[in-house]
Amino acid sequence: MMRSNPPRRPAAPPAPSPGRSAAQRQREIATLLMRLDAMLKQSAELAQAARERVSVGGLARYRRFSRRVRDFFALAALAQERLDAAPEELEDLIGPMTTALERLHARMVVQFVEGSAAFFASFARVKALPIGTNEMCGVELRGVLEIRKFLDDPLYEGERGQALRAEADRITGLIRRVMDRIPPLPDFGDEPSIGPRGTVNSPLKGPNAHLPPGRATGRPSPSAAPRPATPAPSPSTEVRSLSLDQFEDDEEE
């Protein structure tokens, strides 16, 4: 999470690794910032693509947008680590670079909230939802809740921050409304699983389907139970296995 007024680094920062000069570290941080700026522009294009055709594949396009947003925040955390470990030679550049990083971070938070609100406001009105929407929306719901935590930072105080928090809460409500419209997929696993909303799903195969015969608890093995005698098949209903040779013999006769 970005800090509006980050405290100064400790008096004894970690020693730089061998072979890494201050200039190299400066170029590395600058490269990370440029990469973050490029990802910010790419995510804006992905958000626009998701809004253009919401009802046809829109959720898949929105997921590409949300994945790019998550990649952005992972890279931003790496850039923050590099700034915290920067050598003393970069004393004059750490402040401006930290400010640039925080601005990129804030712009992405705003872009994600506004893009998600615009998408789910339309997606919630789609009549025919694709199979798996419940599970996919569950993943996106967790992502929204994680980014919602950024808005509790003092950086987002004031009316603008309050509006973003209210919009993020509205997005979670829209996603839950979509999830309520379509049931989750059946659980075909061997063990109970946890659904996107924390509910326990019982497997359709039963609790002992993964065990070998004779090891199921509470039920006797099918091999241990006496089997009824199999009646001899009637000649008129007997099923024989045929081969191509048999068809050739019939033609010769």
XYZ file of C-alpha atoms in Angstrom:
253
model
C 0.000 0.000 0.000
C 1.351 3.437 -0.885
C 1.982 5.995 1.833
C 1.174 9.671 1.435
C 4.069 10.792 3.635
C 6.469 7.853 3.888
C 8.918 8.000 6.794
C 12.593 8.330 6.045
C 14.644 5.191 5.706
C 16.665 3.943 8.702
C 19.995 5.564 9.381
C 21.819 2.394 8.320
C 20.216 1.178 5.087
C 21.084 -2.240 3.707
C 24.396 -2.375 1.969
C 24.087 -2.498 -1.806
C 24.808 -5.815 -3.416
C 28.229 -6.140 -5.087
C 28.419 -4.903 -8.657
C 25.353 -2.647 -8.398
C 26.233 1.027 -8.559
C 23.944 3.893 -7.598
C 23.468 4.736 -11.266
C 22.346 1.194 -12.020
C 19.856 1.269 -9.164
C 18.543 4.619 -10.390
C 18.013 3.206 -13.896
C 16.282 0.146 -12.439
C 13.791 2.238 -10.456
C 13.216 4.562 -13.409
C 12.559 1.538 -15.635
C 10.016 0.211 -13.145
C 8.215 3.563 -13.092
C 8.087 3.697 -16.883
C 6.768 0.149 -16.972
C 4.051 1.067 -14.475
C 3.044 4.048 -16.610
C 2.765 1.785 -19.658
C 0.663 -0.738 -17.719
C -1.627 2.079 -16.609
C -2.315 2.993 -20.235
C -2.789 -0.651 -21.249
C -5.284 -1.259 -18.467
C -7.305 1.763 -19.605
C -7.555 0.225 -23.089
C -8.588 -3.151 -21.636
C -11.263 -1.505 -19.505
C -12.640 0.277 -22.560
C -12.689 -2.997 -24.530
C -14.613 -4.711 -21.732
C -17.272 -1.981 -21.715
C -17.812 -2.001 -25.477
C -19.477 -5.450 -25.645
C -20.567 -6.352 -22.159
C -23.117 -9.007 -23.065
C -20.867 -11.002 -25.446
C -17.658 -12.119 -23.796
C -17.521 -9.007 -21.681
C -16.652 -10.812 -18.466
C -13.632 -12.496 -20.094
C -12.383 -9.113 -21.307
C -12.973 -7.580 -17.885
C -10.868 -10.346 -16.341
C -7.981 -9.412 -18.639
C -8.315 -5.865 -17.338
C -8.392 -6.948 -13.686
C -5.355 -9.220 -14.168
C -3.395 -6.312 -15.598
C -4.423 -4.207 -12.592
C -3.178 -6.905 -10.196
C 0.097 -7.107 -12.124
C 0.423 -3.349 -11.779
C 0.102 -3.430 -8.004
C 2.578 -6.317 -7.732
C 5.112 -4.330 -9.757
C 4.370 -1.198 -7.724
C 5.176 -3.112 -4.531
C 8.498 -4.162 -6.082
C 9.271 -0.559 -7.003
C 8.538 0.506 -3.423
C 10.977 -2.120 -2.144
C 13.670 -0.811 -4.484
C 13.065 2.723 -3.254
C 13.273 1.660 0.388
C 16.606 -0.070 -0.285
C 18.074 2.720 -2.420
C 21.614 3.854 -1.462
C 22.392 7.212 0.057
C 23.736 8.448 -3.280
C 20.132 8.653 -4.497
C 19.028 10.818 -1.571
C 17.884 13.673 -3.820
C 15.941 11.375 -6.168
C 14.143 9.161 -3.670
C 11.542 11.813 -2.785
C 10.525 12.651 -6.390
C 10.494 8.965 -7.371
C 8.333 8.068 -4.387
C 5.912 10.858 -5.290
C 5.753 9.614 -8.881
C 5.082 6.079 -7.672
C 2.277 7.213 -5.384
C 0.635 9.178 -8.199
C 0.732 6.153 -10.496
C -0.692 4.022 -7.702
C -3.540 6.480 -7.037
C -4.341 6.787 -10.743
C -4.635 3.022 -11.056
C -6.915 2.782 -8.025
C -9.206 5.425 -9.502
C -9.106 3.792 -12.921
C -9.925 0.372 -11.489
C -12.853 1.642 -9.419
C -14.338 3.691 -12.243
C -13.778 0.980 -14.857
C -15.248 -1.756 -12.659
C -18.268 0.363 -11.749
C -19.023 1.109 -15.399
C -18.656 -2.537 -16.413
C -20.690 -4.195 -13.667
C -23.436 -1.579 -13.879
C -24.067 -2.907 -17.404
C -23.175 -6.550 -16.758
C -25.715 -6.769 -13.929
C -28.462 -6.126 -16.522
C -27.357 -8.893 -18.912
C -30.196 -11.412 -19.220
C -28.273 -14.549 -20.271
C -25.227 -15.144 -18.092
C -22.571 -17.651 -19.219
C -21.816 -20.853 -17.324
C -19.228 -20.289 -14.607
C -20.248 -16.674 -13.981
C -20.695 -17.384 -10.262
C -17.126 -18.644 -9.886
C -15.547 -15.966 -12.090
C -17.398 -13.183 -10.287
C -16.308 -14.677 -6.969
C -12.672 -14.242 -7.991
C -13.278 -10.671 -9.117
C -15.150 -9.917 -5.894
C -12.105 -10.873 -3.841
C -9.961 -8.630 -6.038
C -12.289 -5.665 -5.534
C -12.263 -6.182 -1.771
C -8.455 -6.240 -1.756
C -8.182 -3.003 -3.708
C -10.915 -1.495 -1.545
C -8.423 -1.645 1.336
C -6.214 0.900 -0.468
C -8.979 3.471 -0.088
C -8.614 3.379 3.709
C -5.150 4.944 3.367
C -4.831 8.615 4.400
C -3.857 9.321 0.792
C -7.560 9.010 -0.097
C -9.004 11.301 2.544
C -11.499 13.973 1.592
C -14.567 14.011 -0.611
C -12.810 12.295 -3.498
C -11.799 9.387 -1.296
C -15.282 9.070 0.165
C -16.773 8.954 -3.314
C -14.329 6.214 -4.346
C -15.121 4.159 -1.231
C -18.845 4.462 -1.900
C -18.305 3.443 -5.528
C -16.206 0.424 -4.499
C -18.948 -0.680 -2.116
C -21.474 -0.317 -4.920
C -19.338 -2.547 -7.142
C -19.290 -5.323 -4.538
C -23.085 -5.077 -4.325
C -23.411 -5.383 -8.115
C -21.116 -8.422 -8.225
C -23.065 -10.136 -5.443
C -26.299 -9.429 -7.297
C -24.935 -11.153 -10.399
C -23.746 -14.131 -8.339
C -27.200 -14.496 -6.812
C -28.747 -14.831 -10.271
C -26.798 -17.925 -11.340
C -26.013 -20.983 -9.175
C -22.463 -22.246 -8.776
C -21.210 -25.157 -10.829
C -21.647 -28.635 -9.314
C -18.701 -29.961 -7.352
C -17.352 -33.063 -9.079
C -14.410 -33.457 -6.728
C -13.757 -36.090 -4.101
C -13.660 -33.721 -1.118
C -15.890 -30.804 -0.093
C -14.764 -27.452 -1.485
C -15.231 -23.834 -0.503
C -17.191 -21.671 -2.910
C -16.402 -18.042 -3.829
C -18.637 -16.760 -1.020
C -17.321 -19.128 1.652
C -20.040 -21.762 1.369
C -19.103 -25.425 1.641
C -19.995 -27.422 -1.473
C -20.538 -31.167 -1.066
C -19.060 -33.313 -3.831
C -21.462 -35.171 -6.076
C -19.333 -38.335 -5.963
C -19.778 -38.813 -2.230
C -17.223 -38.561 0.578
C -15.630 -41.977 -0.150
C -15.412 -41.846 -3.918
C -11.639 -41.307 -3.812
C -11.034 -44.465 -1.741
C -10.279 -47.841 -3.343
C -12.890 -50.637 -3.122
C -13.122 -52.123 0.350
C -11.716 -48.988 2.045
C -14.873 -46.897 2.202
C -15.887 -46.098 5.736
C -19.396 -47.012 6.842
C -20.157 -49.058 3.770
C -19.185 -52.663 2.980
C -17.070 -53.296 -0.064
C -19.046 -54.413 -3.119
C -16.698 -57.406 -3.386
C -17.521 -58.526 0.177
C -21.278 -58.629 -0.441
C -22.673 -61.833 -2.000
C -23.410 -61.368 -5.650
C -26.634 -62.765 -7.128
C -26.253 -65.476 -9.707
C -26.157 -64.105 -13.216
C -28.889 -65.736 -15.350
C -27.775 -67.325 -18.571
C -28.479 -65.046 -21.518
C -31.301 -65.995 -23.777
C -30.185 -66.981 -27.314
C -32.534 -64.428 -28.777
C -31.101 -61.567 -26.681
C -27.464 -62.611 -26.559
C -25.048 -59.915 -27.686
C -22.072 -61.182 -29.672
C -18.924 -59.288 -30.542
C -18.475 -59.002 -34.296
C -15.385 -58.453 -36.391
C -14.610 -57.616 -40.000
C -13.557 -61.227 -40.671
C -17.011 -62.450 -39.764
C -18.586 -60.103 -42.285
C -16.193 -61.400 -44.987
C -17.095 -65.011 -44.170
C -20.799 -64.227 -44.504
C -20.238 -62.724 -47.952
C -18.298 -65.840 -49.142
C -21.137 -68.122 -48.045
